[in-house]
PDB file of C-alpha atoms in Angstrom:
ATOM      1  CA  MET A  29     -20.788 224.148-161.159  1.00 38.00           C
ATOM      2  CA  VAL A  30     -17.170 223.475-160.178  1.00 43.00           C
ATOM      3  CA  THR A  31     -16.608 221.297-163.248  1.00 43.00           C
ATOM      4  CA  THR A  32     -18.078 223.976-165.527  1.00 43.00           C
ATOM      5  CA  LEU A  33     -15.892 226.701-164.044  1.00 43.00           C
ATOM      6  CA  ALA A  34     -12.821 224.511-164.302  1.00 43.00           C
ATOM      7  CA  CYS A  35     -13.554 223.983-167.993  1.00 46.00           C
ATOM      8  CA  TRP A  36     -13.905 227.731-168.522  1.00 42.00           C
ATOM      9  CA  TYR A  37     -10.500 228.323-166.924  1.00 43.00           C
ATOM     10  CA  MET A  38      -8.807 225.596-168.910  1.00 41.00           C
ATOM     11  CA  ASN A  39     -10.207 227.224-172.055  1.00 47.00           C
ATOM     12  CA  GLY A  40      -8.695 230.560-171.013  1.00 44.00           C
ATOM     13  CA  ASN A  41     -11.961 232.212-169.988  1.00 49.00           C
ATOM     14  CA  VAL A  42     -13.261 233.527-166.659  1.00 49.00           C
ATOM     15  CA  PRO A  43     -16.763 233.910-165.266  1.00 55.00           C
ATOM     16  CA  ARG A  44     -18.367 237.293-165.788  1.00 60.00           C
ATOM     17  CA  GLY A  45     -19.548 239.553-163.014  1.00 71.00           C
ATOM     18  CA  GLN A  46     -18.119 241.175-159.948  1.00 90.00           C
ATOM     19  CA  TRP A  47     -15.445 239.156-158.157  1.00 95.00           C
ATOM     20  CA  ARG A  48     -11.844 239.280-157.007  1.00 96.00           C
ATOM     21  CA  ALA A  49      -9.317 236.525-156.507  1.00 97.00           C
ATOM     22  CA  SER A  50      -5.680 235.963-155.625  1.00 97.00           C
ATOM     23  CA  LEU A  51      -3.598 232.799-155.541  1.00 96.00           C
ATOM     24  CA  ARG A  52      -0.574 231.803-153.522  1.00 95.00           C
ATOM     25  CA  THR A  53       1.675 229.159-155.049  1.00 92.00           C
ATOM     26  CA  THR A  54       5.347 228.297-154.558  1.00 88.00           C
ATOM     27  CA  ASP A  55       6.080 231.472-156.557  1.00 88.00           C
ATOM     28  CA  GLY A  56       4.232 233.673-154.052  1.00 92.00           C
ATOM     29  CA  TRP A  57       1.002 235.639-154.392  1.00 95.00           C
ATOM     30  CA  GLN A  58      -0.474 236.519-157.762  1.00 94.00           C
ATOM     31  CA  SER A  59      -3.601 238.508-158.493  1.00 94.00           C
ATOM     32  CA  VAL A  60      -6.084 236.654-160.671  1.00 93.00           C
ATOM     33  CA  ARG A  61      -8.342 239.672-161.051  1.00 88.00           C
ATOM     34  CA  GLU A  62      -7.434 243.267-160.302  1.00 86.00           C
ATOM     35  CA  PRO A  63     -10.032 245.507-158.596  1.00 92.00           C
ATOM     36  CA  ALA A  64     -12.629 246.803-161.034  1.00 90.00           C
ATOM     37  CA  GLY A  65     -16.257 247.896-160.892  1.00 89.00           C
ATOM     38  CA  ARG A  66     -17.539 247.936-157.323  1.00 92.00           C
ATOM     39  CA  TYR A  67     -14.157 246.678-156.082  1.00 95.00           C
ATOM     40  CA  ALA A  68     -12.515 249.827-157.482  1.00 94.00           C
ATOM     41  CA  GLU A  69     -15.120 252.174-155.997  1.00 93.00           C
ATOM     42  CA  ALA A  70     -14.688 251.280-152.307  1.00 95.00           C
ATOM     43  CA  SER A  71     -12.214 249.483-150.070  1.00 96.00           C
ATOM     44  CA  LEU A  72     -13.902 247.153-147.541  1.00 98.00           C
ATOM     45  CA  LEU A  73     -15.592 243.834-148.269  1.00 97.00           C
ATOM     46  CA  GLU A  74     -17.566 241.405-146.098  1.00 97.00           C
ATOM     47  CA  TRP A  75     -15.935 238.315-144.658  1.00 98.00           C
ATOM     48  CA  GLY A  76     -19.217 236.760-143.580  1.00 97.00           C
ATOM     49  CA  SER A  77     -18.596 233.524-141.710  1.00 98.00           C
ATOM     50  CA  ILE A  78     -14.844 233.680-142.291  1.00 98.00           C
ATOM     51  CA  THR A  79     -15.159 235.816-139.155  1.00 98.00           C
ATOM     52  CA  LYS A  80     -15.605 232.520-137.298  1.00 98.00           C
ATOM     53  CA  GLY A  81     -11.980 231.682-137.997  1.00 98.00           C
ATOM     54  CA  LEU A  82     -10.843 234.696-135.991  1.00 98.00           C
ATOM     55  CA  VAL A  83     -13.226 233.931-133.146  1.00 98.00           C
ATOM     56  CA  GLY A  84     -12.500 230.214-133.002  1.00 98.00           C
ATOM     57  CA  THR A  85      -8.760 230.790-132.841  1.00 98.00           C
ATOM     58  CA  THR A  86      -9.151 233.416-130.115  1.00 98.00           C
ATOM     59  CA  ALA A  87     -11.309 231.049-128.085  1.00 98.00           C
ATOM     60  CA  ALA A  88      -8.871 228.160-128.567  1.00 98.00           C
ATOM     61  CA  VAL A  89      -5.871 230.120-127.292  1.00 98.00           C
ATOM     62  CA  THR A  90      -7.511 232.088-124.453  1.00 98.00           C
ATOM     63  CA  LEU A  91     -10.231 229.791-123.069  1.00 98.00           C
ATOM     64  CA  GLU A  92     -10.478 226.218-121.769  1.00 97.00           C
ATOM     65  CA  LEU A  93     -12.107 224.255-124.592  1.00 97.00           C
ATOM     66  CA  GLY A  94     -13.321 221.534-122.213  1.00 97.00           C
ATOM     67  CA  ARG A  95     -14.955 223.982-119.818  1.00 98.00           C
ATOM     68  CA  PRO A  96     -18.779 224.234-119.803  1.00 98.00           C
ATOM     69  CA  VAL A  97     -20.162 227.373-121.414  1.00 98.00           C
ATOM     70  CA  ALA A  98     -22.503 227.764-118.431  1.00 97.00           C
ATOM     71  CA  SER A  99     -19.506 228.372-116.166  1.00 97.00           C
ATOM     72  CA  TYR A 100     -18.829 231.546-118.139  1.00 97.00           C
ATOM     73  CA  LEU A 101     -22.479 232.391-118.844  1.00 97.00           C
ATOM     74  CA  PRO A 102     -24.771 231.050-116.080  1.00 96.00           C
ATOM     75  CA  GLY A 103     -27.895 231.836-118.101  1.00 94.00           C
ATOM     76  CA  VAL A 104     -27.159 229.128-120.700  1.00 96.00           C
ATOM     77  CA  PRO A 105     -29.736 226.294-120.338  1.00 95.00           C
ATOM     78  CA  ASP A 106     -27.415 223.379-121.219  1.00 95.00           C
ATOM     79  CA  GLY A 107     -24.880 222.759-118.465  1.00 94.00           C
ATOM     80  CA  GLU A 108     -22.856 220.195-120.470  1.00 96.00           C
ATOM     81  CA  MET A 109     -22.189 222.255-123.609  1.00 98.00           C
ATOM     82  CA  THR A 110     -18.476 223.169-123.746  1.00 98.00           C
ATOM     83  CA  VAL A 111     -16.503 225.951-125.353  1.00 98.00           C
ATOM     84  CA  GLY A 112     -14.986 223.336-127.663  1.00 98.00           C
ATOM     85  CA  ASP A 113     -18.478 222.315-128.768  1.00 98.00           C
ATOM     86  CA  LEU A 114     -19.142 225.881-129.892  1.00 98.00           C
ATOM     87  CA  VAL A 115     -15.829 226.105-131.747  1.00 98.00           C
ATOM     88  CA  ARG A 116     -16.386 222.779-133.538  1.00 97.00           C
ATOM     89  CA  HIS A 117     -20.138 223.191-134.213  1.00 98.00           C
ATOM     90  CA  THR A 118     -20.954 220.144-132.087  1.00 98.00           C
ATOM     91  CA  SER A 119     -23.047 221.917-129.434  1.00 97.00           C
ATOM     92  CA  GLY A 120     -26.371 220.760-130.868  1.00 97.00           C
ATOM     93  CA  LEU A 121     -27.507 224.357-131.324  1.00 97.00           C
ATOM     94  CA  ALA A 122     -29.546 225.297-134.370  1.00 96.00           C
ATOM     95  CA  ARG A 123     -28.026 227.380-137.160  1.00 95.00           C
ATOM     96  CA  VAL A 124     -29.955 230.389-135.893  1.00 94.00           C
ATOM     97  CA  PRO A 125     -32.536 230.831-133.111  1.00 93.00           C
ATOM     98  CA  PRO A 126     -36.260 231.047-133.937  1.00 88.00           C
ATOM     99  CA  THR A 127     -36.083 234.844-133.650  1.00 84.00           C
ATOM    100  CA  ILE A 128     -33.870 234.983-136.776  1.00 86.00           C
ATOM    101  CA  ARG A 129     -35.878 234.308-139.913  1.00 78.00           C
ATOM    102  CA  ASP A 130     -34.491 234.138-143.442  1.00 71.00           C
ATOM    103  CA  SER A 131     -36.060 236.540-145.907  1.00 67.00           C
ATOM    104  CA  LEU A 132     -35.294 237.761-149.411  1.00 61.00           C
ATOM    105  CA  PHE A 133     -36.394 241.282-148.601  1.00 73.00           C
ATOM    106  CA  ARG A 134     -35.776 241.770-144.873  1.00 84.00           C
ATOM    107  CA  ASP A 135     -32.573 241.781-142.880  1.00 91.00           C
ATOM    108  CA  PRO A 136     -32.859 238.784-140.514  1.00 92.00           C
ATOM    109  CA  TYR A 137     -30.270 240.268-138.146  1.00 94.00           C
ATOM    110  CA  ARG A 138     -31.817 243.736-137.830  1.00 93.00           C
ATOM    111  CA  PRO A 139     -33.904 242.726-134.754  1.00 91.00           C
ATOM    112  CA  ALA A 140     -30.649 241.728-132.994  1.00 94.00           C
ATOM    113  CA  VAL A 141     -29.034 245.169-133.397  1.00 96.00           C
ATOM    114  CA  GLY A 142     -28.302 246.706-130.013  1.00 93.00           C
ATOM    115  CA  VAL A 143     -29.923 243.761-128.238  1.00 94.00           C
ATOM    116  CA  PRO A 144     -27.857 241.373-126.060  1.00 95.00           C
ATOM    117  CA  LEU A 145     -27.918 237.740-127.093  1.00 96.00           C
ATOM    118  CA  ASP A 146     -30.826 235.924-125.477  1.00 95.00           C
ATOM    119  CA  LEU A 147     -29.031 233.085-123.695  1.00 96.00           C
ATOM    120  CA  THR A 148     -32.273 231.154-123.244  1.00 95.00           C
ATOM    121  CA  THR A 149     -32.324 230.502-127.007  1.00 94.00           C
ATOM    122  CA  ALA A 150     -29.132 228.430-126.658  1.00 95.00           C
ATOM    123  CA  THR A 151     -31.041 225.192-126.226  1.00 95.00           C
ATOM    124  CA  PRO A 152     -29.709 222.226-128.273  1.00 95.00           C
ATOM    125  CA  VAL A 153     -31.980 220.826-130.976  1.00 95.00           C
ATOM    126  CA  THR A 154     -29.745 217.892-131.947  1.00 95.00           C
ATOM    127  CA  PRO A 155     -27.532 215.574-129.845  1.00 95.00           C
ATOM    128  CA  ARG A 156     -24.343 217.095-128.503  1.00 95.00           C
ATOM    129  CA  GLY A 157     -21.329 215.854-130.461  1.00 95.00           C
ATOM    130  CA  GLN A 158     -23.138 215.859-133.792  1.00 95.00           C
ATOM    131  CA  TYR A 159     -21.884 218.425-136.330  1.00 96.00           C
ATOM    132  CA  VAL A 160     -24.460 221.140-136.995  1.00 96.00           C
ATOM    133  CA  TYR A 161     -23.185 224.436-138.397  1.00 97.00           C
ATOM    134  CA  SER A 162     -24.373 227.155-136.040  1.00 97.00           C
ATOM    135  CA  ASN A 163     -24.299 230.951-136.211  1.00 97.00           C
ATOM    136  CA  LEU A 164     -26.015 230.869-132.838  1.00 98.00           C
ATOM    137  CA  GLY A 165     -23.095 228.863-131.459  1.00 98.00           C
ATOM    138  CA  TYR A 166     -20.593 231.481-132.591  1.00 98.00           C
ATOM    139  CA  ALA A 167     -22.756 234.325-131.311  1.00 98.00           C
ATOM    140  CA  LEU A 168     -22.669 232.508-127.967  1.00 98.00           C
ATOM    141  CA  LEU A 169     -18.899 232.059-128.283  1.00 98.00           C
ATOM    142  CA  GLY A 170     -18.608 235.811-128.790  1.00 98.00           C
ATOM    143  CA  ALA A 171     -20.629 236.347-125.628  1.00 98.00           C
ATOM    144  CA  VAL A 172     -18.233 234.071-123.724  1.00 98.00           C
ATOM    145  CA  LEU A 173     -15.250 236.072-125.001  1.00 98.00           C
ATOM    146  CA  ASP A 174     -17.046 239.286-123.996  1.00 98.00           C
ATOM    147  CA  ALA A 175     -17.499 237.907-120.486  1.00 98.00           C
ATOM    148  CA  VAL A 176     -13.815 236.962-120.199  1.00 98.00           C
ATOM    149  CA  HIS A 177     -12.093 239.785-122.092  1.00 98.00           C
ATOM    150  CA  GLY A 178     -14.638 242.605-122.044  1.00 98.00           C
ATOM    151  CA  SER A 179     -14.891 242.595-125.855  1.00 98.00           C
ATOM    152  CA  TRP A 180     -14.614 239.652-128.232  1.00 98.00           C
ATOM    153  CA  PHE A 181     -13.386 241.964-131.001  1.00 98.00           C
ATOM    154  CA  ASP A 182     -10.615 243.422-128.835  1.00 98.00           C
ATOM    155  CA  ALA A 183      -9.518 239.878-128.011  1.00 98.00           C
ATOM    156  CA  VAL A 184      -9.538 238.973-131.717  1.00 98.00           C
ATOM    157  CA  GLU A 185      -7.412 242.026-132.466  1.00 98.00           C
ATOM    158  CA  GLU A 186      -4.843 240.939-129.900  1.00 98.00           C
ATOM    159  CA  GLN A 187      -4.746 237.249-130.806  1.00 98.00           C
ATOM    160  CA  VAL A 188      -5.224 237.291-134.589  1.00 98.00           C
ATOM    161  CA  LEU A 189      -5.529 240.629-136.362  1.00 98.00           C
ATOM    162  CA  ARG A 190      -2.366 242.308-135.117  1.00 98.00           C
ATOM    163  CA  PRO A 191      -0.216 239.143-135.367  1.00 98.00           C
ATOM    164  CA  ALA A 192      -1.467 238.676-138.940  1.00 98.00           C
ATOM    165  CA  GLY A 193      -0.694 242.294-139.874  1.00 98.00           C
ATOM    166  CA  ILE A 194      -4.348 243.139-140.477  1.00 98.00           C
ATOM    167  CA  GLY A 195      -5.159 246.803-139.863  1.00 98.00           C
ATOM    168  CA  SER A 196      -8.364 247.439-141.790  1.00 98.00           C
ATOM    169  CA  ALA A 197     -10.758 245.016-140.041  1.00 98.00           C
ATOM    170  CA  THR A 198     -13.914 246.593-138.669  1.00 98.00           C
ATOM    171  CA  LEU A 199     -17.500 245.667-137.846  1.00 98.00           C
ATOM    172  CA  VAL A 200     -19.440 248.753-138.973  1.00 97.00           C
ATOM    173  CA  PRO A 201     -17.704 250.486-141.885  1.00 97.00           C
ATOM    174  CA  ALA A 202     -18.926 253.738-143.355  1.00 96.00           C
ATOM    175  CA  ALA A 203     -21.317 253.282-146.273  1.00 93.00           C
ATOM    176  CA  SER A 204     -18.808 254.931-148.617  1.00 95.00           C
ATOM    177  CA  GLU A 205     -16.183 252.284-147.745  1.00 97.00           C
ATOM    178  CA  ARG A 206     -18.360 249.239-148.395  1.00 96.00           C
ATOM    179  CA  ILE A 207     -17.934 247.186-151.542  1.00 96.00           C
ATOM    180  CA  MET A 208     -21.525 246.274-152.375  1.00 92.00           C
ATOM    181  CA  PRO A 209     -23.373 245.194-155.522  1.00 90.00           C
ATOM    182  CA  ARG A 210     -26.126 247.336-156.990  1.00 85.00           C
ATOM    183  CA  PHE A 211     -29.640 246.563-158.135  1.00 81.00           C
ATOM    184  CA  LEU A 212     -31.402 249.010-160.453  1.00 77.00           C
ATOM    185  CA  GLY A 213     -28.673 251.509-159.745  1.00 77.00           C
ATOM    186  CA  ARG A 214     -28.941 251.338-155.958  1.00 82.00           C
ATOM    187  CA  ALA A 215     -26.544 249.636-153.560  1.00 83.00           C
ATOM    188  CA  ILE A 216     -27.932 246.504-151.940  1.00 87.00           C
ATOM    189  CA  ARG A 217     -27.985 247.171-148.229  1.00 90.00           C
ATOM    190  CA  PRO A 218     -25.894 244.617-146.313  1.00 93.00           C
ATOM    191  CA  TRP A 219     -27.191 242.700-143.335  1.00 94.00           C
ATOM    192  CA  ALA A 220     -26.573 244.457-140.032  1.00 95.00           C
ATOM    193  CA  LEU A 221     -24.457 241.566-138.742  1.00 96.00           C
ATOM    194  CA  GLY A 222     -21.643 243.720-137.427  1.00 97.00           C
ATOM    195  CA  GLU A 223     -24.024 245.845-135.376  1.00 97.00           C
ATOM    196  CA  SER A 224     -25.870 242.871-133.913  1.00 97.00           C
ATOM    197  CA  SER A 225     -25.326 240.315-131.176  1.00 97.00           C
ATOM    198  CA  PHE A 226     -24.381 237.902-134.006  1.00 98.00           C
ATOM    199  CA  ALA A 227     -21.348 239.936-135.067  1.00 98.00           C
ATOM    200  CA  SER A 228     -18.924 237.248-133.897  1.00 98.00           C
ATOM    201  CA  ALA A 229     -20.587 234.799-136.290  1.00 98.00           C
ATOM    202  CA  GLY A 230     -19.997 236.857-139.429  1.00 98.00           C
ATOM    203  CA  GLY A 231     -19.638 240.613-138.970  1.00 98.00           C
ATOM    204  CA  VAL A 232     -16.072 241.456-140.016  1.00 98.00           C
ATOM    205  CA  TRP A 233     -15.198 243.674-143.010  1.00 98.00           C
ATOM    206  CA  SER A 234     -11.697 244.403-144.342  1.00 98.00           C
ATOM    207  CA  THR A 235      -9.747 245.125-147.502  1.00 98.00           C
ATOM    208  CA  PHE A 236      -9.212 242.256-149.908  1.00 98.00           C
ATOM    209  CA  ASP A 237      -5.482 242.373-149.181  1.00 97.00           C
ATOM    210  CA  ASP A 238      -6.156 241.901-145.464  1.00 98.00           C
ATOM    211  CA  LEU A 239      -8.402 238.931-146.215  1.00 98.00           C
ATOM    212  CA  CYS A 240      -5.394 237.456-148.040  1.00 98.00           C
ATOM    213  CA  ARG A 241      -3.172 238.280-145.056  1.00 98.00           C
ATOM    214  CA  TYR A 242      -5.466 236.285-142.819  1.00 98.00           C
ATOM    215  CA  GLY A 243      -5.199 233.304-145.160  1.00 98.00           C
ATOM    216  CA  GLU A 244      -1.404 233.656-145.231  1.00 98.00           C
ATOM    217  CA  TRP A 245      -1.178 233.793-141.433  1.00 98.00           C
ATOM    218  CA  ALA A 246      -3.631 230.984-140.737  1.00 98.00           C
ATOM    219  CA  LEU A 247      -2.028 228.644-143.275  1.00 97.00           C
ATOM    220  CA  GLU A 248       1.593 229.542-142.562  1.00 97.00           C
ATOM    221  CA  PRO A 249       3.796 226.416-142.697  1.00 95.00           C
ATOM    222  CA  GLY A 250       4.375 225.094-139.200  1.00 96.00           C
ATOM    223  CA  ALA A 251       1.596 227.200-137.714  1.00 97.00           C
ATOM    224  CA  PRO A 252      -0.200 225.731-134.689  1.00 98.00           C
ATOM    225  CA  PRO A 253      -3.520 223.983-135.417  1.00 97.00           C
ATOM    226  CA  THR A 254      -5.362 226.631-133.378  1.00 98.00           C
ATOM    227  CA  ARG A 255      -5.035 228.973-136.364  1.00 98.00           C
ATOM    228  CA  THR A 256      -7.394 226.819-138.412  1.00 98.00           C
ATOM    229  CA  VAL A 257      -9.453 225.308-135.598  1.00 98.00           C
ATOM    230  CA  SER A 258     -12.675 226.676-137.135  1.00 97.00           C
ATOM    231  CA  TRP A 259     -11.827 225.677-140.700  1.00 98.00           C
ATOM    232  CA  GLN A 260     -13.234 222.715-142.610  1.00 97.00           C
ATOM    233  CA  ARG A 261     -11.087 219.799-143.764  1.00 95.00           C
ATOM    234  CA  ASP A 262     -11.375 217.091-146.381  1.00 91.00           C
ATOM    235  CA  GLU A 263      -8.358 214.866-146.973  1.00 84.00           C
ATOM    236  CA  GLY A 264      -5.619 217.289-148.060  1.00 87.00           C
ATOM    237  CA  SER A 265      -7.841 220.359-148.323  1.00 94.00           C
ATOM    238  CA  ARG A 266      -8.618 223.096-145.808  1.00 96.00           C
ATOM    239  CA  TRP A 267     -11.049 225.937-146.305  1.00 97.00           C
ATOM    240  CA  ILE A 268     -13.249 228.510-144.621  1.00 98.00           C
ATOM    241  CA  ASN A 269     -16.058 230.372-146.334  1.00 97.00           C
ATOM    242  CA  GLY A 270     -18.861 232.842-145.763  1.00 97.00           C
ATOM    243  CA  GLU A 271     -22.146 233.807-147.407  1.00 94.00           C
ATOM    244  CA  VAL A 272     -24.044 237.009-146.671  1.00 94.00           C
ATOM    245  CA  ARG A 273     -26.882 238.888-148.333  1.00 91.00           C
ATOM    246  CA  ALA A 274     -25.175 239.738-151.599  1.00 87.00           C
ATOM    247  CA  ALA A 275     -21.607 238.531-151.281  1.00 94.00           C
ATOM    248  CA  GLY A 276     -19.584 235.389-150.734  1.00 96.00           C
ATOM    249  CA  ALA A 277     -15.981 234.690-149.772  1.00 97.00           C
ATOM    250  CA  VAL A 278     -13.664 231.736-149.363  1.00 98.00           C
ATOM    251  CA  ILE A 279     -10.069 230.957-148.450  1.00 98.00           C
ATOM    252  CA  ALA A 280      -9.107 227.486-149.648  1.00 97.00           C
ATOM    253  CA  ARG A 281      -5.882 225.496-149.565  1.00 97.00           C
ATOM    254  CA  ALA A 282      -5.367 222.354-151.634  1.00 95.00           C
ATOM    255  CA  ALA A 283      -2.664 220.806-153.821  1.00 92.00           C
ATOM    256  CA  GLY A 284      -0.123 223.337-152.528  1.00 92.00           C
ATOM    257  CA  VAL A 285      -2.222 226.298-153.679  1.00 95.00           C
ATOM    258  CA  THR A 286      -4.103 228.871-151.597  1.00 97.00           C
ATOM    259  CA  ALA A 287      -7.021 230.635-153.289  1.00 97.00           C
ATOM    260  CA  VAL A 288      -8.765 233.691-151.857  1.00 98.00           C
ATOM    261  CA  VAL A 289     -11.971 234.652-153.654  1.00 97.00           C
ATOM    262  CA  HIS A 290     -14.672 237.243-152.997  1.00 97.00           C
ATOM    263  CA  THR A 291     -17.823 237.588-155.104  1.00 96.00           C
ATOM    264  CA  LEU A 292     -20.723 240.023-155.342  1.00 94.00           C
ATOM    265  CA  ALA A 293     -24.340 239.201-156.231  1.00 81.00           C
ATOM    266  CA  LYS A 294     -23.694 235.675-157.471  1.00 82.00           C
ATOM    267  CA  ALA A 295     -25.306 232.324-156.779  1.00 84.00           C
ATOM    268  CA  PRO A 296     -24.632 230.855-153.315  1.00 86.00           C
ATOM    269  CA  TYR A 297     -21.122 229.404-152.959  1.00 90.00           C
ATOM    270  CA  ALA A 298     -19.983 230.848-156.283  1.00 92.00           C
ATOM    271  CA  ALA A 299     -16.764 231.928-154.547  1.00 94.00           C
ATOM    272  CA  ASP A 300     -16.135 228.304-153.535  1.00 94.00           C
ATOM    273  CA  ALA A 301     -16.644 227.135-157.115  1.00 93.00           C
ATOM    274  CA  ILE A 302     -14.274 229.752-158.518  1.00 94.00           C
ATOM    275  CA  ALA A 303     -11.661 228.873-155.879  1.00 95.00           C
ATOM    276  CA  ALA A 304     -11.944 225.183-156.716  1.00 93.00           C
ATOM    277  CA  ALA A 305     -11.471 225.934-160.397  1.00 92.00           C
ATOM    278  CA  LEU A 306      -8.438 228.109-159.729  1.00 93.00           C
ATOM    279  CA  VAL A 307      -6.800 225.452-157.579  1.00 93.00           C
ATOM    280  CA  GLU A 308      -7.510 222.784-160.195  1.00 91.00           C
ATOM    281  CA  ARG A 309      -6.013 224.959-162.917  1.00 90.00           C
ATOM    282  CA  GLU A 310      -2.823 225.501-160.924  1.00 89.00           C
ATOM    283  CA  ALA A 311      -2.566 221.809-160.073  1.00 83.00           C
ATOM    284  CA  LEU A 312      -2.797 220.939-163.767  1.00 85.00           C
ATOM    285  CA  ARG A 313      -0.150 223.510-164.601  1.00 81.00           C
ATOM    286  CA  ALA A 314       2.210 222.078-161.999  1.00 74.00           C
ATOM    287  CA  ARG A 315       1.602 218.559-163.257  1.00 74.00           C
ATOM    288  CA  ASP A 316       2.290 219.503-166.886  1.00 75.00           C
ATOM    289  CA  ALA A 317       5.304 221.700-166.116  1.00 66.00           C
TER     290      ALA A 317
END
């Protein structure tokens, strides 16, 4: 998919459909696609698991990463699991607990709305230290921040959102503010992540510009590594992404280029593929300049 998209860009074309993108190069930010369609009708889009970047940074700067989770939350079954394990996805916890079931037609997070996280579900299923991406782990990390700060979101506002200049972030936006795709003329209802006990794993919404501001702040030259503690790395690349019911997002940095992409109603990880193509295009331009 990435190769195909890269070819389209090099031929001067772009994928069809609903998506937005901006790039930051040595010349500053440039919009690849101005808001149109659904993006012009409302203002707030889903971050999905990019939310984990906010939560991981807040945990890294306000908690002891080597401290056992059970010392903050005594109801956690595993006494050896640390805060750092949750941040790095090495706790051994499953992606989601058995109570969360994927479905094409049902919201898997609806049963968790208004219900505290069941700490007894935080039982490792793989060896501690092994990387296993876990929404459950970040829901548990949110619960730890709640226990320490009273509210994980308030702590995130203090440690990340305000320093980054982000003012639009919210967990439960009004329906009229949500940028959502439509099917047969009706808006596709988003998952109730922001209302649930899994909000800290993927519940944030904001404007597209504020998503870019987060990328700018996290990837600022000379910034401490805590700003990207929850990001993924591969050689010279760093990225963080998120996939929800009918949207995807990614912030990616490679070859001196930062790409921020948000998509609606596309194949899984379409945002990642578009970002990769944009970065490749800019790298080729710089090489041929």
